[in-house]
Short mmCIF file of N, CA and C in Angstrom, two decimals:
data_model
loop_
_atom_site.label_atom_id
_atom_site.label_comp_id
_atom_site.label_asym_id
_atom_site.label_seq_id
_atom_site.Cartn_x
_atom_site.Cartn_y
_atom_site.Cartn_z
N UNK Y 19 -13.22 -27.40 -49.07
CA UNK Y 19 -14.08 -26.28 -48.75
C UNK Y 19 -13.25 -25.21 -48.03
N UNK Y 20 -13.12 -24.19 -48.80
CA UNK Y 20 -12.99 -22.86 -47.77
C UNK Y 20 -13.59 -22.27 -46.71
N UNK Y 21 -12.74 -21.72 -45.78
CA UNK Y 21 -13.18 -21.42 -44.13
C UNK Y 21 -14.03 -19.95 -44.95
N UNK Y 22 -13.15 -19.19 -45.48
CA UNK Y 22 -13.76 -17.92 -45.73
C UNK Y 22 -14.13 -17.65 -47.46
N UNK Y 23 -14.71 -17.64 -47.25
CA UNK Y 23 -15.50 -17.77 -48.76
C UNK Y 23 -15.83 -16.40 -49.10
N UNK Y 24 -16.37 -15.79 -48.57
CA UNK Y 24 -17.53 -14.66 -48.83
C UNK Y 24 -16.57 -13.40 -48.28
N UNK Y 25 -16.22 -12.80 -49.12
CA UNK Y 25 -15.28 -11.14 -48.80
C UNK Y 25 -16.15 -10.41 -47.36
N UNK Y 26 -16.93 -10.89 -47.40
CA UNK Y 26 -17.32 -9.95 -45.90
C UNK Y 26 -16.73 -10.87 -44.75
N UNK Y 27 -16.64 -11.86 -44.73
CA UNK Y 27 -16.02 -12.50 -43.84
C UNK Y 27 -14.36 -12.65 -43.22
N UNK Y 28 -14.14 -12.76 -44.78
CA UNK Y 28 -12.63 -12.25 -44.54
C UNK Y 28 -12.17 -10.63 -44.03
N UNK Y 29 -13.27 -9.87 -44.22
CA UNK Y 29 -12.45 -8.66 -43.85
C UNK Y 29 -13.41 -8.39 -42.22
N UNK Y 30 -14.00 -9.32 -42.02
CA UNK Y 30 -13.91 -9.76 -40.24
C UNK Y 30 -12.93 -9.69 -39.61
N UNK Y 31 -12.91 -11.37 -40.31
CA UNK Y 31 -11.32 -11.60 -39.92
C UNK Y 31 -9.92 -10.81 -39.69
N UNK Y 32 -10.05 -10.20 -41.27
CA UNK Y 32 -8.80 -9.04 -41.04
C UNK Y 32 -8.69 -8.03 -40.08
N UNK Y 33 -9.82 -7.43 -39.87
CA UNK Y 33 -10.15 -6.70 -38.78
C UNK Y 33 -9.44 -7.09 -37.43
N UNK Y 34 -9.89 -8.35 -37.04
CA UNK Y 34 -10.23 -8.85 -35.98
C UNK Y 34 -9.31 -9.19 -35.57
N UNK Y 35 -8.28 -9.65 -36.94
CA UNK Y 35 -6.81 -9.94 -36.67
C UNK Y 35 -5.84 -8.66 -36.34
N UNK Y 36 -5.92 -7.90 -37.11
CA UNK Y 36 -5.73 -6.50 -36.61
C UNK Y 36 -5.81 -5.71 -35.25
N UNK Y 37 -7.21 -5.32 -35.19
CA UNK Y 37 -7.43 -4.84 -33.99
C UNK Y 37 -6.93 -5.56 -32.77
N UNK Y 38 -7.30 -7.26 -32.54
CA UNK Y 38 -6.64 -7.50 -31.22
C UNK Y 38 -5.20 -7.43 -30.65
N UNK Y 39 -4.24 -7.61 -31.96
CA UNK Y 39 -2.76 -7.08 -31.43
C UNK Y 39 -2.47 -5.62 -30.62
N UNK Y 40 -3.52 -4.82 -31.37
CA UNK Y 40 -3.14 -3.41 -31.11
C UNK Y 40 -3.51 -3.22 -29.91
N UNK Y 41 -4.95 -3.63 -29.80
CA UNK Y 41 -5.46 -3.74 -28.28
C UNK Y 41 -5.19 -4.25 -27.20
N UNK Y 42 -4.19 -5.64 -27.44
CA UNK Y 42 -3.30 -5.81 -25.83
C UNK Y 42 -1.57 -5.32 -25.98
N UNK Y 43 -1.32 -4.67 -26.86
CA UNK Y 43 -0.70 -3.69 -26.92
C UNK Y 43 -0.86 -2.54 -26.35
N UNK Y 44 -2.02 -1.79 -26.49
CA UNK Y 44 -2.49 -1.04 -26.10
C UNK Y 44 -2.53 -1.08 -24.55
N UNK Y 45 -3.08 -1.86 -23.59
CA UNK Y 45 -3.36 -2.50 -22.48
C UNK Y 45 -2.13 -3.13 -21.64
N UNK Y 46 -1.00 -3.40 -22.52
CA UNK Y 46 0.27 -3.94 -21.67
C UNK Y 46 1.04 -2.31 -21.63
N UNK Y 47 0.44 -1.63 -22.70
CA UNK Y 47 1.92 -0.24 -21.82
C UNK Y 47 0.97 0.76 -21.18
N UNK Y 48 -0.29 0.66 -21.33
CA UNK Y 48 -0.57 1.64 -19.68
C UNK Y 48 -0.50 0.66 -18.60
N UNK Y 49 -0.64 -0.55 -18.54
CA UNK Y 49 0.00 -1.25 -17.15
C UNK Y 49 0.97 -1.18 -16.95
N UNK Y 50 1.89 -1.34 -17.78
CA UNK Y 50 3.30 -0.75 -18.02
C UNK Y 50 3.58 0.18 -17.17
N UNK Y 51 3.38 1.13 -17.60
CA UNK Y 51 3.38 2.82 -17.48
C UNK Y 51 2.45 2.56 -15.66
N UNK Y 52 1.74 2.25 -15.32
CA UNK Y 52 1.11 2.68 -14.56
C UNK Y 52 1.92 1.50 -13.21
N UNK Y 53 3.31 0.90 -13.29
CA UNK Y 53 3.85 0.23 -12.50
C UNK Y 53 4.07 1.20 -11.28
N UNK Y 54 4.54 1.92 -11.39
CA UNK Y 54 5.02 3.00 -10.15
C UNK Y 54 3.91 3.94 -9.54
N UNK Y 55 3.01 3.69 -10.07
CA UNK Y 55 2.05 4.57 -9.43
C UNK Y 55 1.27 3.48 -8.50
N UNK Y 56 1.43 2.34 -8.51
CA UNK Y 56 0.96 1.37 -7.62
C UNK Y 56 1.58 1.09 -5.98
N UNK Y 57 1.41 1.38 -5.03
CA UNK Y 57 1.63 1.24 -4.05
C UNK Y 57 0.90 0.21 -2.99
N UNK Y 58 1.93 -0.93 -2.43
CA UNK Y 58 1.00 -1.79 -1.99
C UNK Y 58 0.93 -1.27 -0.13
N UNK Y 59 0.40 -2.19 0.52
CA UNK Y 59 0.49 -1.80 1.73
C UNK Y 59 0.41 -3.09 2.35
N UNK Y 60 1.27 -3.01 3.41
CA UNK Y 60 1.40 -3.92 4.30
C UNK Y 60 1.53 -3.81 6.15
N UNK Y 61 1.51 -5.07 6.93
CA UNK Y 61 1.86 -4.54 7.99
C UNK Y 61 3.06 -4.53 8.54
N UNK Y 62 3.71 -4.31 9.68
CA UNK Y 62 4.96 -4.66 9.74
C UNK Y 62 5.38 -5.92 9.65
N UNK Y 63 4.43 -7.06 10.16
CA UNK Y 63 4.59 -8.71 10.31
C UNK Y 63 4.63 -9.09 8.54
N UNK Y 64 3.77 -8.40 8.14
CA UNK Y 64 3.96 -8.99 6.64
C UNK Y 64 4.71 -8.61 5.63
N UNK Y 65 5.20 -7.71 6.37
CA UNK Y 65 6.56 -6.71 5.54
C UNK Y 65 7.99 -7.72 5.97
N UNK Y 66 7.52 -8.24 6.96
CA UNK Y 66 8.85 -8.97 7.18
C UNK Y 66 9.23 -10.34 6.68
N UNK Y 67 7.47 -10.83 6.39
CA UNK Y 67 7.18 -12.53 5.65
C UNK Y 67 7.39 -11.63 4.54
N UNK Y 68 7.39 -10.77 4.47
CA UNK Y 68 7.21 -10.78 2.25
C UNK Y 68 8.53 -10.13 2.04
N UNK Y 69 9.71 -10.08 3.05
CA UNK Y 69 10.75 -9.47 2.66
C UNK Y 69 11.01 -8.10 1.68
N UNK Y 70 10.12 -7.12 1.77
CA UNK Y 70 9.94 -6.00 0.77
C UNK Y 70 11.51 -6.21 0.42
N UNK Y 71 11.85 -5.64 -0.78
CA UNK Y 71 13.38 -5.03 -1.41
C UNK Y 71 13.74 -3.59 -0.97
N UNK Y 72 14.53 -2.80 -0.28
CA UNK Y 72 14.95 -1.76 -0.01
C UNK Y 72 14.89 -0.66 -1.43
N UNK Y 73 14.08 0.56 -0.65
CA UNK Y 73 14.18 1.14 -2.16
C UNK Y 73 12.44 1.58 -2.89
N UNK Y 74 12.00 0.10 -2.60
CA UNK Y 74 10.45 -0.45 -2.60
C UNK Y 74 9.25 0.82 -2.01
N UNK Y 75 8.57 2.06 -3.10
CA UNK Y 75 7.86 2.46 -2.17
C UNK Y 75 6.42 1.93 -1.73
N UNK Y 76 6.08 1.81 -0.69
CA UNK Y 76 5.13 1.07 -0.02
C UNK Y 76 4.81 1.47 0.72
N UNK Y 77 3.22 1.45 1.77
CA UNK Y 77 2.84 1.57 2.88
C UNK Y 77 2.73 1.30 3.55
N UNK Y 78 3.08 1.20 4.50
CA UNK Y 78 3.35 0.54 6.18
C UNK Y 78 2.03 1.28 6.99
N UNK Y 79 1.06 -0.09 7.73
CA UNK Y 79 0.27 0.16 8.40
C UNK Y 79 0.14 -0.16 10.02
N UNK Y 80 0.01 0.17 11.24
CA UNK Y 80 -0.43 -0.80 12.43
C UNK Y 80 -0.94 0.63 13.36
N UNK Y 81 -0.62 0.44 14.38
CA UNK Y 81 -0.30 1.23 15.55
C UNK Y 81 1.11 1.85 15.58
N UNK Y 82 1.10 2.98 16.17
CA UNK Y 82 2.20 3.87 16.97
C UNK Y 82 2.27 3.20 18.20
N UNK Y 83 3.63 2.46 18.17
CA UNK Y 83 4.30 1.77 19.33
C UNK Y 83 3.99 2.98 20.65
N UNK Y 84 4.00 2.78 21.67
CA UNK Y 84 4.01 3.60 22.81
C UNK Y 84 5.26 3.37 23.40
N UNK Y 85 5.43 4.88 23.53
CA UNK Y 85 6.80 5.14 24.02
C UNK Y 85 7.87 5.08 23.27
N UNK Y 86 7.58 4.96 21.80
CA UNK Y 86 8.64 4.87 21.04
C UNK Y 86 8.54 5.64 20.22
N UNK Y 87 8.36 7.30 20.54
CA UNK Y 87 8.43 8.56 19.59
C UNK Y 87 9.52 9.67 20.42
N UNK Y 88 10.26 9.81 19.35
CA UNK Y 88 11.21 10.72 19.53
C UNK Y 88 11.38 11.65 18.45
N UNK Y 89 11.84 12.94 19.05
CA UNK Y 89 11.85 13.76 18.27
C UNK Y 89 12.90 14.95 18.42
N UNK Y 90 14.05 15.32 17.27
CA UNK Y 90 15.15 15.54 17.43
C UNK Y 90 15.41 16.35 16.16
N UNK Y 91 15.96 17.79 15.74
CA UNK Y 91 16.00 18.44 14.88
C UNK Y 91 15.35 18.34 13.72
N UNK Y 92 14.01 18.48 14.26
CA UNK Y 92 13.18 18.30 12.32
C UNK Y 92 12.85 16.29 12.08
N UNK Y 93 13.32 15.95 12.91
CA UNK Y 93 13.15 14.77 12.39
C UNK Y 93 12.46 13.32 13.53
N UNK Y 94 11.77 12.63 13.37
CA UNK Y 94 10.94 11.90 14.65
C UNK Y 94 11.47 10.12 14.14
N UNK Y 95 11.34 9.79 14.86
CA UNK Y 95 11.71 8.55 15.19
C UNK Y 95 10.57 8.08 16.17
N UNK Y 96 9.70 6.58 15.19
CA UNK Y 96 8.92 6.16 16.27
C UNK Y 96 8.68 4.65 15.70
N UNK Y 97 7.78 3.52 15.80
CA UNK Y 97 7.92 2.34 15.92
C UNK Y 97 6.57 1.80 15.79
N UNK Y 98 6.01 1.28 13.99
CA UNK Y 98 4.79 1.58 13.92
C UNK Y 98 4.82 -0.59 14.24
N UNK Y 99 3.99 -0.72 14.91
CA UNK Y 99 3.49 -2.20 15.40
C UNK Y 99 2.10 -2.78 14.89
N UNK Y 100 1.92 -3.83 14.64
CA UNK Y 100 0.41 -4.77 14.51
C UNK Y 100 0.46 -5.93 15.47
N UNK Y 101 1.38 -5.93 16.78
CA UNK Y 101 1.44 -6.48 17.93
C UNK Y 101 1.82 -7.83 17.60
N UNK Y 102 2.13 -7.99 16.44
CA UNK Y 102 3.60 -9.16 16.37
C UNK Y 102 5.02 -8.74 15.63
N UNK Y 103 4.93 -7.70 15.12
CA UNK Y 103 6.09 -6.95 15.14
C UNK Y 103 6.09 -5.77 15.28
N UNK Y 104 7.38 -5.15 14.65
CA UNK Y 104 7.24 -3.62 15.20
C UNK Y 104 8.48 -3.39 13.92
N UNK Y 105 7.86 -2.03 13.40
CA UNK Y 105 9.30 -1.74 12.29
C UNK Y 105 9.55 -0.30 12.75
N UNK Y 106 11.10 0.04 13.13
CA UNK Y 106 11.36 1.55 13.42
C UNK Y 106 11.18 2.37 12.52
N UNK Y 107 10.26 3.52 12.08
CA UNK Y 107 10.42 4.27 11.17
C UNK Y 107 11.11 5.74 11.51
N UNK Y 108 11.58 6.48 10.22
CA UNK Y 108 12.04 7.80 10.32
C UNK Y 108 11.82 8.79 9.25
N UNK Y 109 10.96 9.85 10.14
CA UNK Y 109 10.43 10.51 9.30
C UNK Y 109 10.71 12.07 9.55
N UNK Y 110 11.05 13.03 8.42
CA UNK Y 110 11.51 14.32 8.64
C UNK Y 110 10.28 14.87 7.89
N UNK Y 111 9.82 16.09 8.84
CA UNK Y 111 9.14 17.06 8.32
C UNK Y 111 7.47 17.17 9.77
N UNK Y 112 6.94 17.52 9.17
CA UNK Y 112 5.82 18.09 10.47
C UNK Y 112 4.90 16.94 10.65
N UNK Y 113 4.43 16.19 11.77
CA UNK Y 113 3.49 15.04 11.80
C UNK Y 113 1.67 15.69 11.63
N UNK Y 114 0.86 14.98 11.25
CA UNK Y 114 -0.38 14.99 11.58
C UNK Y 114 -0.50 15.82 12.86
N UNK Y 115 -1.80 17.13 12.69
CA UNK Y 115 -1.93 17.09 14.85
C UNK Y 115 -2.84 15.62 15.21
N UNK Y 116 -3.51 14.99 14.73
CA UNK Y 116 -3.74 13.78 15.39
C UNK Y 116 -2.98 13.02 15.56
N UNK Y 117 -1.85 13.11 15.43
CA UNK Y 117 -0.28 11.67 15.63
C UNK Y 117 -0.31 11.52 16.80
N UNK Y 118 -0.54 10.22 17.15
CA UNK Y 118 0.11 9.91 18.65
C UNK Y 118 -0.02 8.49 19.15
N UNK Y 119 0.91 8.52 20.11
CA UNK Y 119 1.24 7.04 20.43
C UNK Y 119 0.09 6.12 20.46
N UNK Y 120 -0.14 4.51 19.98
CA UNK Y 120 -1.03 3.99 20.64
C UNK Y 120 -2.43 4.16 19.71
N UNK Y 121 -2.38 4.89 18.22
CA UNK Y 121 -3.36 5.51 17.64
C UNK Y 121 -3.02 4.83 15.84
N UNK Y 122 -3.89 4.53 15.34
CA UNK Y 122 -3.17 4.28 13.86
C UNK Y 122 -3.07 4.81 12.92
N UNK Y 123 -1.90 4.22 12.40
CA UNK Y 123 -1.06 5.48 11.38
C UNK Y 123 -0.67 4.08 10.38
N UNK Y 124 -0.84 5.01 9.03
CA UNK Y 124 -0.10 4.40 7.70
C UNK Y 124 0.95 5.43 7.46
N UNK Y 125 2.34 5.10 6.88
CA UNK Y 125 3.35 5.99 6.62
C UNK Y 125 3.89 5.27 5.05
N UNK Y 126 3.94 6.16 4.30
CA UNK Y 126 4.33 6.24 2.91
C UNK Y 126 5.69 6.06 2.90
N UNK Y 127 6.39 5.27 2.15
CA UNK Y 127 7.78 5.54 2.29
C UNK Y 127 8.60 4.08 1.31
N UNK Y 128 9.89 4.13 2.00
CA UNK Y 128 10.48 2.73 1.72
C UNK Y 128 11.26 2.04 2.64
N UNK Y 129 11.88 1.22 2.88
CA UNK Y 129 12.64 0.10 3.35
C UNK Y 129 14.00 0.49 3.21
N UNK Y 130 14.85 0.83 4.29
CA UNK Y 130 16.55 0.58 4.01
C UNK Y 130 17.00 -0.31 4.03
N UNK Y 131 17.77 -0.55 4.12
CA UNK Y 131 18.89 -1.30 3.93
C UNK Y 131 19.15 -2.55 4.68
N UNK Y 132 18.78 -1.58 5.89
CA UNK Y 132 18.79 -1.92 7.61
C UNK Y 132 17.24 -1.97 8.28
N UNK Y 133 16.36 -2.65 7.42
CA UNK Y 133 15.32 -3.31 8.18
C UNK Y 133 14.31 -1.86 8.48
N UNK Y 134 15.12 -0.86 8.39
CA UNK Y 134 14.26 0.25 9.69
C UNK Y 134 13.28 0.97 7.87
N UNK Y 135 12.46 2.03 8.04
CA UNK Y 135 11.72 2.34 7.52
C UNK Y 135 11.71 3.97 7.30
N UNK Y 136 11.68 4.04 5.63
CA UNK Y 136 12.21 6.27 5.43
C UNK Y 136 10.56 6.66 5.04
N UNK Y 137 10.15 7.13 6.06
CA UNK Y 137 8.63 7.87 5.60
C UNK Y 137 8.80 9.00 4.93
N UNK Y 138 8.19 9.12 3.43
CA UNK Y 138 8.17 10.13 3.16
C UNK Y 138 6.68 11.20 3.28
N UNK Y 139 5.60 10.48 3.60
CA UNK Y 139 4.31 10.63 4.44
C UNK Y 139 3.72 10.15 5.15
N UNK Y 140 3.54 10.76 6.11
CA UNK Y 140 2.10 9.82 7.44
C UNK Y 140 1.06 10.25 7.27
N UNK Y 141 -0.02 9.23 7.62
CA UNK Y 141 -1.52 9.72 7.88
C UNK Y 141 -1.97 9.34 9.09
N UNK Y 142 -2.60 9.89 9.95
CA UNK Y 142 -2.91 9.28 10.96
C UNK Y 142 -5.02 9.12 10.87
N UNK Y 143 -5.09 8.98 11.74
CA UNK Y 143 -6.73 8.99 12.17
C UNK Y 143 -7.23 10.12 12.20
N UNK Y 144 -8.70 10.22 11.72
CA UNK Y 144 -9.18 11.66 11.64
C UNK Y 144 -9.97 11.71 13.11
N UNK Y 145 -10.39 10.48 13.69
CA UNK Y 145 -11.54 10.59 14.68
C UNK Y 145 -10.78 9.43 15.77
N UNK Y 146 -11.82 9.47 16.81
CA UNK Y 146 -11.37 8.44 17.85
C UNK Y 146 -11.56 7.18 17.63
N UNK Y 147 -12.47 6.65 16.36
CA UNK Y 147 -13.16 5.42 16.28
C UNK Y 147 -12.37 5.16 15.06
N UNK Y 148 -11.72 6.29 14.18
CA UNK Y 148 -11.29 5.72 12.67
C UNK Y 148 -10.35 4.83 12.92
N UNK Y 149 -9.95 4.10 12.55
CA UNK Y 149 -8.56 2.99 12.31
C UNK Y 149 -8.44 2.88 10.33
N UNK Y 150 -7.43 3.14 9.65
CA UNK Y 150 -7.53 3.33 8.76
C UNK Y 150 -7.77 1.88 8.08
N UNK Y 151 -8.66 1.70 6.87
CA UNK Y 151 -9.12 0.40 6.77
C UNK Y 151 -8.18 -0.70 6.37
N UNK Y 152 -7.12 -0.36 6.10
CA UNK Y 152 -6.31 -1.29 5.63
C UNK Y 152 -5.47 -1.88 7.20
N UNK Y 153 -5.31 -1.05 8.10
CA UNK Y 153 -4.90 -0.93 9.33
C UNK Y 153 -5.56 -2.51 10.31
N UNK Y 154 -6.80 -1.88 9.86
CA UNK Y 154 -7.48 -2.34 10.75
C UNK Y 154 -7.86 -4.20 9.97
N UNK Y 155 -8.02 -3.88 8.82
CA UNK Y 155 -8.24 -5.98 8.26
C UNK Y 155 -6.48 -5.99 8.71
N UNK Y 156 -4.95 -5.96 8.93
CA UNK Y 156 -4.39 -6.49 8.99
C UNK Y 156 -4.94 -6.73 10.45
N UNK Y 157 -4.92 -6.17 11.34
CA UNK Y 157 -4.97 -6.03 12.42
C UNK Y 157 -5.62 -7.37 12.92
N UNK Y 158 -7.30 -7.45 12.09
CA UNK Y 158 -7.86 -8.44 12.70
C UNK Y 158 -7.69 -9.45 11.94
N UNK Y 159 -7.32 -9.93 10.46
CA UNK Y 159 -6.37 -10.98 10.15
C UNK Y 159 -6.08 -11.49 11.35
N UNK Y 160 -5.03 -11.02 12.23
CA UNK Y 160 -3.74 -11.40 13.23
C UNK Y 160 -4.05 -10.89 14.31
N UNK Y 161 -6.10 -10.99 14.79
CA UNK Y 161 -6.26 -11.55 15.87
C UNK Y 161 -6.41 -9.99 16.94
N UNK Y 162 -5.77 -9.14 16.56
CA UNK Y 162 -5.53 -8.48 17.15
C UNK Y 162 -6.25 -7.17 17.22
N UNK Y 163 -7.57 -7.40 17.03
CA UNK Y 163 -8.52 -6.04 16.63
C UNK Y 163 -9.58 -6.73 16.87
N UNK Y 164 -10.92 -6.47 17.89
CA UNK Y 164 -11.69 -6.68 18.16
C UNK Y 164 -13.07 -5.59 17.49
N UNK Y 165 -14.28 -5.82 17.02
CA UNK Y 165 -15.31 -4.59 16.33
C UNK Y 165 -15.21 -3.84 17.32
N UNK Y 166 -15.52 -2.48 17.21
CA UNK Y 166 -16.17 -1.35 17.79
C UNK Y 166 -14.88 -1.30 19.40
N UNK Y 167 -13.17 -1.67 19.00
CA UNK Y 167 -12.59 -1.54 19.72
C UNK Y 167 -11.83 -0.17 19.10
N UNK Y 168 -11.31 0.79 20.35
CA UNK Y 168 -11.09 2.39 19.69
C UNK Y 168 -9.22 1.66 19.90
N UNK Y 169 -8.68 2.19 19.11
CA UNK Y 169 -7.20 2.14 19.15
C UNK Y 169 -6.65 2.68 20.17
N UNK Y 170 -7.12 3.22 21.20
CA UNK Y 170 -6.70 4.26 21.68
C UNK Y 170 -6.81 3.67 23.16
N UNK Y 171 -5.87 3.94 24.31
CA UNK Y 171 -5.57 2.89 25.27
C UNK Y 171 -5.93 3.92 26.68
N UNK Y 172 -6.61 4.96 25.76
CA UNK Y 172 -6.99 6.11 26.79
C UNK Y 172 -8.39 5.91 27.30
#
């Protein structure tokens, strides 16, 4: 006995055989294609368990270390923390006016060579209560973020 007997069936089949190649074809090169437009984010503690690769662009989330912003021809140096580590970042060009120590910030960028961190954008907080959301689940993951606590040590 034949599986396909009846010409309408077979040209199911043919179809069906057809179309699905094309279609995860189709589906593997815009994932493809859409590799670099993906940006993950992490905190500094988990940037350091997941060993990013230098180069890697990614987002770095916690707090602005206190006391660890400097600022020197066009260019700032400061030390973003989730209070089990701390990664130095360096970033050239104009900050947020909400930037400031002690307040949370995600910074766009990549990983050198040397552990430290090249922002090529920051965001900081729009309000006193915002903590940006990705900021804030690492945060309380790792204990360290209590509800309806303001980032802010003021």
């Amino acid at each position: 006995m034949r599986a396909f007997k009846s010409p309408r069936a077979r040209r199911r089949m043919l179809v069906l055989a057809v179309v699905t190649p094309v279609l995860a074809l189709a589906v593997g090169l815009t994932l493809w294609a859409m590799r670099e437009q993906v940006t993950f984010f992490y905190s500094p503690a988990e940037a350091a368990e997941a060993r990013v690769e230098p180069g890697v662009m990614v987002r770095l989330g916690g707090l602005v270390e206190e006391g660890s912003v400097q600022q020197a021809d066009g260019v700032v140096r400061f030390s973003v923390t989730d209070g089990e580590a701390a990664t130095p970042v360096r970033y050239e060009g104009d900050l947020p006016d909400l930037f400031r120590e002690g307040q949370g910030v995600v910074v766009q960028g990549a990983f050198l060579t040397d552990g430290s961190f090249e922002a090529s954008e920051v965001l900081a907080k729009h309000d006193e209560t915002y903590m940006p959301r990705e900021v804030a689940e690492s945060l309380k993951r790792r204990g360290r973020w209590r509800e309806g606590e303001v980032a802010s040590n003021s």
